[in-house]
Coordinates of C-alpha atoms and ligand atoms in Angstrom, one line a residue:
M1 CA 112.7 100.4 100.8
S2 CA 112.3 96.4 102.0
P3 CA 112.0 93.8 99.6
L4 CA 108.8 93.1 97.6
F5 CA 109.0 89.3 98.1
P6 CA 109.8 88.8 101.9
A7 CA 109.2 84.7 101.1
L8 CA 111.8 84.4 99.1
R9 CA 114.5 84.9 102.0
T10 CA 112.9 81.9 103.5
A11 CA 113.2 80.0 100.3
D12 CA 110.9 77.1 101.7
R13 CA 109.6 74.0 100.2
K14 CA 106.2 75.5 100.3
E15 CA 104.3 75.9 96.7
A16 CA 104.9 79.4 95.2
L17 CA 103.5 79.1 91.6
R18 CA 101.6 76.4 89.9
F19 CA 100.5 76.4 86.0
G20 CA 98.8 73.1 84.9
E21 CA 101.3 70.7 85.9
R22 CA 104.4 72.7 86.6
S23 CA 105.0 74.3 89.6
L24 CA 107.8 76.3 91.7
T25 CA 108.5 76.3 95.3
Y26 CA 109.8 79.5 97.1
A27 CA 113.2 77.6 97.5
G28 CA 112.9 77.0 93.8
L29 CA 111.7 80.7 92.6
A30 CA 114.4 82.4 94.9
G31 CA 117.3 80.0 92.6
A32 CA 115.5 80.6 89.6
A33 CA 114.3 84.4 89.8
G34 CA 117.8 85.2 91.8
A35 CA 119.9 83.6 89.2
L36 CA 118.4 85.3 86.3
A37 CA 118.4 88.6 87.9
A38 CA 121.9 88.4 88.0
R39 CA 122.2 88.1 84.3
I40 CA 120.0 90.8 83.5
A41 CA 121.2 93.4 85.9
G42 CA 121.9 96.7 84.6
A43 CA 120.2 95.5 81.5
G44 CA 118.2 99.4 81.0
R45 CA 114.5 98.0 80.3
V46 CA 113.4 94.2 79.3
A47 CA 110.4 93.3 77.5
V48 CA 108.9 90.2 79.1
W49 CA 106.9 87.9 76.5
A50 CA 103.9 87.4 79.1
T51 CA 103.1 84.1 77.7
P52 CA 100.8 82.7 80.7
S53 CA 103.1 80.7 82.2
L54 CA 106.1 79.8 84.7
E55 CA 108.4 81.8 83.0
T56 CA 106.7 84.6 82.6
A57 CA 106.1 84.7 86.5
V58 CA 109.7 84.0 86.8
G59 CA 110.8 86.8 84.3
V60 CA 109.1 89.6 85.9
V61 CA 110.2 88.7 89.4
A62 CA 113.6 87.9 88.8
A63 CA 113.4 91.7 87.1
L64 CA 111.6 93.0 90.0
L65 CA 115.3 91.5 92.0
A66 CA 117.0 93.1 89.6
G67 CA 115.7 96.2 89.8
V68 CA 115.1 96.4 86.0
P69 CA 111.9 98.0 84.6
A70 CA 109.5 94.8 83.1
V71 CA 107.5 95.5 80.1
P72 CA 104.8 92.9 79.6
L73 CA 103.9 92.1 76.1
N74 CA 100.6 90.4 75.1
P75 CA 101.9 87.3 72.8
K76 CA 98.7 87.8 70.6
T77 CA 99.6 91.6 70.1
G78 CA 99.4 92.9 66.5
E79 CA 102.2 94.5 64.2
R80 CA 101.3 97.5 64.3
E81 CA 100.7 98.0 68.5
L82 CA 103.7 95.8 68.9
A83 CA 105.9 97.9 67.0
H84 CA 104.5 101.5 68.6
I85 CA 105.2 99.7 72.1
L86 CA 109.1 98.4 71.3
T87 CA 109.9 101.9 69.8
D88 CA 108.3 103.4 72.9
S89 CA 109.7 101.4 75.4
A90 CA 113.1 100.2 74.0
P91 CA 114.2 97.6 76.2
T92 CA 117.3 96.2 75.1
A93 CA 116.2 92.2 75.7
V94 CA 113.6 90.1 75.8
L95 CA 112.9 87.2 78.1
A96 CA 110.7 84.5 77.0
A97 CA 110.4 80.6 77.3
P98 CA 113.1 78.4 75.3
G99 CA 110.2 77.2 73.2
D100 CA 108.4 80.4 72.1
V101 CA 108.8 81.5 68.7
L102 CA 108.9 85.3 68.8
P103 CA 108.1 88.0 65.9
P104 CA 110.3 89.3 64.2
A105 CA 109.8 92.8 65.7
L106 CA 111.6 91.3 68.5
E107 CA 114.6 90.1 66.3
A108 CA 116.7 92.9 67.3
L109 CA 116.6 92.3 71.0
T110 CA 119.2 90.0 72.8
R111 CA 116.6 87.1 73.7
I112 CA 117.0 85.7 77.5
D113 CA 115.7 82.4 77.6
V114 CA 114.0 81.8 81.2
V115 CA 114.6 78.5 82.5
P116 CA 112.6 78.3 85.7
E117 CA 114.5 75.9 87.5
A118 CA 116.5 76.6 91.1
G119 CA 120.5 77.8 89.9
A120 CA 119.4 77.2 86.4
G121 CA 121.7 79.5 83.9
A122 CA 123.9 81.5 85.7
L123 CA 125.4 81.7 89.4
P124 CA 122.6 81.9 92.2
V125 CA 122.6 85.4 94.2
E126 CA 121.2 86.1 97.5
P127 CA 117.6 87.8 95.8
H128 CA 117.1 90.4 97.7
D129 CA 120.8 92.4 97.7
A130 CA 120.6 93.6 94.3
E131 CA 116.9 95.0 94.6
P132 CA 117.1 98.8 94.6
H133 CA 116.3 100.8 98.2
D134 CA 114.3 103.7 95.9
A135 CA 110.5 103.1 96.4
E136 CA 110.3 105.4 93.0
S137 CA 112.3 103.1 90.4
P138 CA 110.0 101.7 88.1
A139 CA 109.4 98.4 88.7
L140 CA 107.0 97.8 85.5
I141 CA 105.6 99.5 82.6
V142 CA 102.4 98.5 81.6
Y143 CA 100.8 100.0 78.3
T144 CA 97.2 101.1 78.2
S145 CA 94.4 102.7 75.8
G146 CA 93.2 105.8 75.8
T147 CA 90.3 107.5 73.5
T148 CA 92.7 108.2 70.6
G149 CA 96.1 107.1 69.7
P150 CA 98.1 104.4 70.8
P151 CA 98.5 102.9 73.7
K152 CA 100.4 104.7 76.7
G153 CA 102.7 102.3 79.2
A154 CA 102.1 103.5 82.5
V155 CA 105.3 103.4 84.6
L156 CA 104.4 101.8 88.0
P157 CA 107.3 102.2 90.9
R158 CA 107.9 99.8 92.9
R159 CA 105.8 102.2 95.9
A160 CA 102.7 101.5 94.0
V161 CA 103.2 98.0 94.0
S162 CA 104.0 97.0 97.3
G163 CA 101.3 99.7 98.8
T164 CA 98.4 98.6 96.4
L165 CA 99.2 94.8 97.0
D166 CA 99.5 95.8 101.4
A167 CA 96.2 97.8 101.2
L168 CA 94.2 94.7 99.8
A169 CA 95.8 92.1 102.5
E170 CA 94.5 94.4 104.9
V171 CA 91.2 94.9 104.0
W172 CA 91.0 91.0 102.5
A173 CA 92.3 89.5 105.3
W174 CA 94.8 87.9 102.8
T175 CA 97.2 86.0 104.4
P176 CA 100.3 83.1 103.4
D177 CA 97.7 80.6 103.7
D178 CA 95.6 81.6 101.1
V179 CA 96.1 80.0 97.3
L180 CA 94.6 82.0 94.9
V181 CA 93.2 80.4 91.3
H182 CA 92.9 82.5 88.5
G183 CA 93.2 82.3 84.2
L184 CA 93.8 86.3 83.5
P185 CA 96.5 87.5 81.2
L186 CA 99.5 88.3 82.4
F187 CA 100.2 91.7 80.7
H188 CA 97.7 93.2 82.5
V189 CA 97.7 94.7 86.2
H190 CA 94.8 92.4 87.3
G191 CA 96.1 89.0 86.2
L192 CA 100.1 90.2 86.6
I193 CA 100.3 92.3 90.0
L194 CA 97.4 91.2 91.5
G195 CA 97.4 87.4 90.2
I196 CA 101.0 86.5 90.4
L197 CA 103.0 89.6 92.7
G198 CA 99.9 89.4 94.8
P199 CA 100.5 86.0 96.4
L200 CA 104.1 86.1 96.1
R201 CA 103.9 89.5 98.4
R202 CA 102.1 87.6 100.9
G203 CA 103.6 84.3 100.9
G204 CA 100.7 82.2 99.5
S205 CA 100.4 80.3 96.3
V206 CA 98.9 80.6 93.2
R207 CA 97.5 78.4 90.6
H208 CA 97.0 79.6 87.2
L209 CA 94.9 77.8 84.9
G210 CA 96.7 79.1 81.4
R211 CA 93.2 79.8 80.3
F212 CA 90.4 80.6 82.1
S213 CA 87.8 77.8 82.4
V214 CA 84.6 77.2 84.7
E215 CA 85.7 73.6 84.8
G216 CA 89.4 74.4 85.9
V217 CA 87.8 76.9 88.7
A218 CA 85.7 74.0 89.9
R219 CA 88.8 71.8 90.1
E220 CA 90.9 74.2 92.0
L221 CA 88.6 75.4 94.6
S222 CA 87.5 71.8 95.4
T223 CA 91.4 71.0 96.1
G224 CA 92.7 73.7 98.1
A225 CA 92.2 76.9 96.6
T226 CA 90.9 79.5 98.6
M227 CA 90.6 82.3 96.6
L228 CA 88.9 83.6 93.0
F229 CA 90.0 86.5 90.9
G230 CA 88.3 87.1 88.0
V231 CA 86.9 89.5 85.4
P232 CA 83.0 89.9 84.8
T233 CA 83.0 87.9 81.9
M234 CA 84.5 85.0 83.8
Y235 CA 81.7 85.3 86.7
H236 CA 79.2 85.5 84.1
R237 CA 79.9 82.2 82.5
I238 CA 80.2 81.2 86.0
A239 CA 76.5 82.3 86.9
E240 CA 75.3 80.8 83.6
V241 CA 76.0 77.2 84.6
L242 CA 75.6 77.2 88.1
D243 CA 71.7 76.3 88.3
T244 CA 73.1 72.8 86.5
D245 CA 76.9 72.3 88.1
R246 CA 76.0 71.7 91.5
E247 CA 80.1 70.5 92.0
L248 CA 81.0 74.3 90.8
A249 CA 78.3 75.8 93.2
K250 CA 79.8 73.5 95.8
A251 CA 83.4 74.5 95.5
L252 CA 82.6 78.3 95.2
A253 CA 80.3 78.0 98.3
G254 CA 83.5 76.8 100.1
A255 CA 86.0 79.5 98.6
R256 CA 87.2 82.5 101.1
L257 CA 86.9 85.2 98.7
L258 CA 85.5 85.7 95.1
V259 CA 86.9 88.8 93.8
S260 CA 85.5 90.4 90.8
G261 CA 87.4 93.8 88.8
S262 CA 88.3 95.3 85.8
A263 CA 84.7 96.0 84.9
A264 CA 81.3 96.3 86.6
L265 CA 79.8 92.7 87.4
P266 CA 76.1 93.1 86.9
V267 CA 73.9 92.9 89.6
H268 CA 71.8 90.2 88.0
D269 CA 75.1 88.5 87.7
H270 CA 76.0 89.2 91.4
R271 CA 72.2 87.8 92.7
R272 CA 72.6 84.7 90.4
I273 CA 76.4 83.5 92.2
A274 CA 74.6 84.3 95.5
A275 CA 71.8 82.5 95.0
A276 CA 73.1 79.3 94.2
T277 CA 76.5 79.5 96.3
G278 CA 75.5 81.4 99.7
R279 CA 78.6 83.6 98.9
A280 CA 79.1 87.2 97.8
V281 CA 81.0 88.4 95.0
I282 CA 83.5 91.2 96.7
E283 CA 84.1 94.0 94.0
R284 CA 87.2 96.3 93.5
Y285 CA 88.0 98.9 91.4
G286 CA 90.9 100.1 89.8
M287 CA 92.8 100.9 86.8
T288 CA 96.5 100.5 85.5
E289 CA 97.6 103.9 86.4
T290 CA 96.0 104.2 89.9
L291 CA 96.3 100.5 90.6
M292 CA 93.7 99.2 93.0
N293 CA 91.8 102.7 95.0
T294 CA 88.6 101.0 96.7
S295 CA 87.1 98.0 97.3
V296 CA 84.5 96.0 99.4
R297 CA 85.7 95.0 103.0
V298 CA 85.9 91.2 103.8
D299 CA 84.2 92.0 107.0
G300 CA 82.4 94.6 105.3
E301 CA 78.6 94.4 103.4
P302 CA 78.9 93.2 99.9
R303 CA 76.9 95.7 97.9
P304 CA 76.1 94.9 94.4
G305 CA 76.1 98.0 92.5
T306 CA 78.9 99.2 94.3
V307 CA 82.4 98.8 94.1
G308 CA 83.4 98.9 98.1
V309 CA 85.1 101.9 100.1
P310 CA 88.7 103.7 99.6
L311 CA 91.7 101.6 100.2
P312 CA 93.7 102.7 103.2
G313 CA 96.0 105.1 102.2
V314 CA 94.2 106.1 99.4
E315 CA 91.9 109.7 98.9
L316 CA 89.4 109.7 96.6
R317 CA 86.8 112.8 95.7
L318 CA 84.0 113.1 93.3
A319 CA 84.6 116.4 91.3
D320 CA 82.1 118.8 89.5
E321 CA 79.3 117.1 90.9
S322 CA 75.7 117.5 89.6
D323 CA 72.6 115.7 90.8
G324 CA 75.6 113.8 93.3
I325 CA 77.2 112.2 90.5
G326 CA 80.9 113.4 89.7
E327 CA 84.1 112.2 88.4
I328 CA 86.2 109.6 90.5
Q329 CA 89.7 111.5 91.3
V330 CA 92.1 110.1 93.6
R331 CA 95.5 110.5 95.4
G332 CA 97.6 108.2 97.4
P333 CA 100.7 106.0 97.1
N334 CA 99.3 103.4 94.9
L335 CA 99.4 105.9 91.4
F336 CA 101.3 105.5 88.9
S337 CA 104.2 107.9 88.2
G338 CA 103.6 109.3 84.8
Y339 CA 103.2 107.7 81.2
L340 CA 106.5 107.1 79.5
N341 CA 107.8 109.7 77.0
R342 CA 104.0 111.5 77.7
P343 CA 104.7 114.6 79.9
D344 CA 101.9 116.0 77.9
A345 CA 99.8 113.1 78.9
T346 CA 101.0 112.9 82.2
A347 CA 100.0 116.5 83.0
A348 CA 96.9 116.4 81.2
A349 CA 95.6 113.5 84.2
F350 CA 96.3 115.5 87.1
T351 CA 94.0 118.4 88.4
E352 CA 96.5 121.2 89.4
D353 CA 96.0 120.3 92.7
G354 CA 97.5 116.9 92.1
W355 CA 94.8 114.3 92.0
F356 CA 94.6 112.0 89.2
R357 CA 91.4 112.3 87.4
T358 CA 89.9 108.9 86.4
G359 CA 87.4 109.6 84.1
D360 CA 84.8 107.0 86.1
M361 CA 81.6 108.9 86.9
A362 CA 79.9 107.9 90.1
S363 CA 77.8 108.6 93.2
L364 CA 78.6 108.1 96.8
D365 CA 76.1 106.3 99.2
A366 CA 75.8 107.8 102.6
D367 CA 78.6 105.7 104.1
G368 CA 81.0 106.2 101.7
Y369 CA 80.3 103.1 99.3
V370 CA 81.1 104.1 95.4
R371 CA 78.8 103.8 92.9
I372 CA 80.3 103.5 89.4
V373 CA 77.8 105.0 86.9
G374 CA 79.8 105.5 83.6
R375 CA 82.8 106.7 82.1
K376 CA 83.5 110.6 80.8
A377 CA 84.8 109.4 77.7
T378 CA 81.9 107.4 75.0
D379 CA 85.6 106.6 73.1
L380 CA 86.4 104.0 75.8
I381 CA 85.1 100.7 75.6
K382 CA 85.4 98.0 78.3
S383 CA 85.1 94.6 76.6
G384 CA 85.8 91.2 78.8
G385 CA 87.5 93.6 81.0
Y386 CA 90.0 94.9 78.6
K387 CA 89.6 98.5 78.3
I388 CA 90.2 99.5 74.1
G389 CA 90.0 103.1 72.5
A390 CA 87.6 103.5 69.5
G391 CA 90.3 105.7 68.1
E392 CA 93.0 103.0 68.0
I393 CA 90.6 100.8 66.0
E394 CA 89.6 103.4 63.6
N395 CA 92.9 104.2 62.8
A396 CA 93.8 100.6 62.2
L397 CA 89.9 100.1 59.7
L398 CA 90.9 103.3 57.6
D399 CA 94.5 101.5 56.9
H400 CA 92.5 98.8 55.3
P401 CA 92.0 99.5 51.5
G402 CA 88.4 98.2 51.3
V403 CA 87.6 101.0 54.0
R404 CA 86.5 104.4 53.1
E405 CA 85.5 105.6 56.5
A406 CA 85.2 104.0 60.0
A407 CA 83.7 104.8 63.2
V408 CA 83.7 102.5 66.5
T409 CA 81.5 102.2 69.4
G410 CA 80.5 99.9 72.2
E411 CA 77.4 98.1 72.6
P412 CA 75.9 96.3 75.8
D413 CA 76.7 92.5 75.5
A414 CA 75.5 90.2 78.5
D415 CA 79.0 87.9 78.1
L416 CA 81.6 90.9 77.6
G417 CA 80.1 93.4 78.7
E418 CA 80.5 96.0 75.9
R419 CA 81.0 94.8 72.4
I420 CA 83.1 96.4 69.9
V421 CA 80.7 97.4 67.0
A422 CA 82.5 99.0 63.7
W423 CA 80.4 101.1 61.2
V424 CA 82.0 100.9 57.8
V425 CA 81.6 102.6 54.2
P426 CA 83.4 100.9 51.9
A427 CA 85.6 101.8 49.3
D428 CA 83.4 99.9 46.6
P429 CA 79.9 99.8 47.4
Q430 CA 79.9 96.7 45.4
A431 CA 82.4 94.8 46.7
P432 CA 82.6 95.8 50.5
P433 CA 85.1 93.6 53.2
T434 CA 84.1 90.9 54.6
A435 CA 83.3 91.4 58.3
E436 CA 85.8 88.6 59.1
E437 CA 88.6 90.3 56.8
L438 CA 88.1 93.5 58.9
A439 CA 88.4 91.7 62.5
A440 CA 91.3 89.7 61.2
H441 CA 93.3 92.7 60.1
V442 CA 92.3 94.5 63.1
A443 CA 93.6 91.3 65.5
A444 CA 96.7 91.4 63.0
Q445 CA 97.5 95.0 63.6
L446 CA 96.4 95.8 66.8
S447 CA 95.2 92.5 69.1
P448 CA 92.5 89.8 68.7
H449 CA 90.7 91.5 71.7
K450 CA 90.5 94.7 69.6
R451 CA 88.4 93.0 66.7
P452 CA 85.1 94.2 65.9
R453 CA 82.3 91.4 66.9
T454 CA 80.1 93.2 64.6
V455 CA 80.4 95.1 61.4
R456 CA 77.9 97.4 60.2
F457 CA 77.9 98.9 56.4
L458 CA 77.0 102.2 55.8
E459 CA 76.4 104.2 52.5
T460 CA 78.1 107.4 54.9
L461 CA 78.7 107.9 58.6
P462 CA 76.2 110.9 60.2
R463 CA 78.5 114.0 60.4
N464 CA 77.5 117.2 62.3
D465 CA 78.3 121.0 60.6
M466 CA 82.0 120.6 61.4
G467 CA 82.5 117.2 59.7
K468 CA 83.0 115.6 63.5
I469 CA 81.4 111.8 63.0
M470 CA 78.1 111.7 65.1
K471 CA 78.4 108.4 67.0
R472 CA 75.4 108.7 69.1
A473 CA 73.4 108.7 66.1
L474 CA 74.5 105.2 65.3
G475 CA 72.5 102.5 66.3
N476 CA 72.9 102.3 70.9
G477 CA 76.9 103.6 70.4
Ligands
MCA501 C1 89.7 85.4 67.5 N1 90.0 84.8 67.8 C2 91.4 85.5 66.9 C3 90.4 86.2 66.1 N2 89.3 85.7 66.6 N3 92.5 85.3 67.2 C4 93.0 86.3 66.1 N4 92.3 86.8 64.9 C5 90.8 86.5 65.4 N5 89.8 87.3 64.0 C6 91.3 83.6 69.2 C7 91.1 85.1 70.1 O1 92.7 85.5 70.2 C8 91.0 83.8 71.7 O2 92.6 83.3 71.5 C9 89.8 83.1 71.1 O3 90.1 83.5 69.6 C10 88.8 83.6 71.7 O4 88.9 84.7 71.7 P1 87.7 85.6 72.3 O5 86.5 85.6 71.7 O6 88.2 87.0 72.3 O7 88.3 85.1 73.7 P2 86.9 85.3 75.1 O8 86.9 83.8 75.3 O9 85.7 85.9 74.5 O10 87.7 85.9 76.2 C11 86.9 86.3 77.4 C12 88.2 86.3 78.5 C13 89.0 87.7 78.3 C14 88.8 85.3 78.8 C15 86.9 87.0 79.6 O11 88.3 88.8 77.6 C16 90.0 88.1 79.0 O12 91.0 87.1 79.7 N6 89.6 88.7 79.9 C17 90.5 89.3 80.7 C18 91.0 91.2 80.4 C19 91.8 91.5 81.8 O13 92.3 90.8 82.2 N7 91.8 92.9 82.2 C20 92.5 93.0 82.7 C21 92.6 94.9 82.3 P3 92.9 82.3 73.0 O14 92.0 82.0 73.8 O15 93.9 81.5 72.6 O16 93.7 83.7 73.6 S1 92.0 95.7 83.4 C22 92.8 96.1 84.4 O17 94.2 95.8 85.0 C23 92.7 96.9 85.9 C24 93.7 97.5 86.9 C25 92.0 96.6 86.9 O18 91.1 97.2 87.9 O19 91.5 95.5 86.8
AMP502 P1 92.2 99.7 82.6 O1 92.5 100.8 82.1 O2 92.1 98.6 81.8 O3 93.4 99.2 83.9 O4 90.9 100.1 82.8 C1 90.3 100.8 84.3 C2 89.0 100.9 84.4 O5 88.3 99.9 84.5 C3 88.7 101.9 85.5 O6 89.0 103.0 84.7 C4 86.8 101.7 85.3 O7 86.2 102.5 84.3 C5 86.9 99.9 84.9 N1 87.0 99.3 86.1 C6 87.4 98.7 86.9 N2 87.1 97.8 87.7 C7 86.0 98.2 87.8 C8 84.5 98.0 89.0 N3 84.9 96.8 89.6 N4 83.9 98.1 88.4 C9 83.3 98.9 87.5 N5 84.2 99.3 86.6 C10 85.9 99.0 87.0

């Protein structure tokens, strides 16, 4: 297989990456990532302490050059989830920035500091020389939540990464001249594969905001950035201030492409942004296991409420249709190779004839535009663009001594799309734990974005004759 990042061969002075005040040219990236690749070659698997930083980008590129699968870790992952990911993925080393303080769970691993300077740390190598030629070799392992149990590691081969990025390049006319801005986290597909590896594969540039802010978006789009990637929560926050922020409206109006994904962008926010800027936000639809499936094309008609058409090379069908609505199933070079250590879950994710079951329910417009209308599993919650399983939060809550019973649902939320709600029967009704205490417990065990935003105390949970909790009887859940 050809190299993932051809622009590293020319290694010129063009800016590749910028995080705040710090940046790296293609020459700098080739040197730094090439040197690190030489150090980690043959390392088995490496974990990457995926802070929103230059070090994360260099670390992941180095792993790809070395042919060593990278496991990006959310630096805010709580104890229980981190322990699971480390046991499951068994990395031999962890890549981190020199100043990063790592949790005790990572102490058993060899720590390798990432130094984003050309030639730092070891002998520079020709970056493409060590790259594996096998398109099926695993590039990244990205953990993703299911309805129950701990997150599963989706094994993403090099073929899927290059395939999805090249398909997006075609439909978005994405070129080396594009400068992307975003503030997405770097431990998921959206921020890392699309948002960092995407510009690098094109030989373009990316400016990362460190953390998302409306001001940062306005500043970068008015000073040379051409594209914006975000989750709907980010576009909602933009839409909320557009009426009063003329600079922001001007900056968005001048962008070449505004792309939203990870969850549905409400039609109301689409309309507010279009009215204030004259620009339509383009939606694309993907999943950790499938990378990108569909998108509105840059030369196509944006249609709020739809996620566009299948990308080149992706086959899409609706299964078990009734009243025009069916489950989206996909096939193509964009798909993962399976869940790590979970042949059972991998087999269950595919139909007998080899199509991947997304669990998303949709209808098709007459011209093939896909309209997502919901999800098969009510126990999956999308909050802020993060996928969260109700079961993992329930298990964490049940571990708290103040909780006798717990059920978790998602409720509509204008900012987050869905808000996590915990329904709790306290162990001692006279002295229930506080909502803050339970949120902090979930944040410390799993991850802060999985914490309940609302806690409602009950005397009992509604159950059916079989003893199963009836979530539909709980408020809107
Ligand atoms: C608050 N915080 C806490 C607690 N409460 N920390 C510990 N314990 C607590 N009890 C901290 C949080 O960690 C955070 O810190 C800060 O307070 C604010 O938290 P929060 O309110 O959760 O943040 P937010 O402002 O509401 O976040 C909104 C967001 C975020 C920025 C939109 O949800 C986000 O980045 N979403 C992106 C999700 C994403 O990339 N999804 C892609 C997966 P701090 O701010 O320092 O962190 S989907 C995918 O990849 C597929 C393929 C696809 O299609 O794209
Ligand atoms: P994740 O497993 O975190 O990668 O999230 C994948 C899920 O996000 C998909 O199965 C969809 O439910 C949802 N998703 C991603 N993009 C969109 C979109 N543009 N519109 C609606 N849902 C989306």
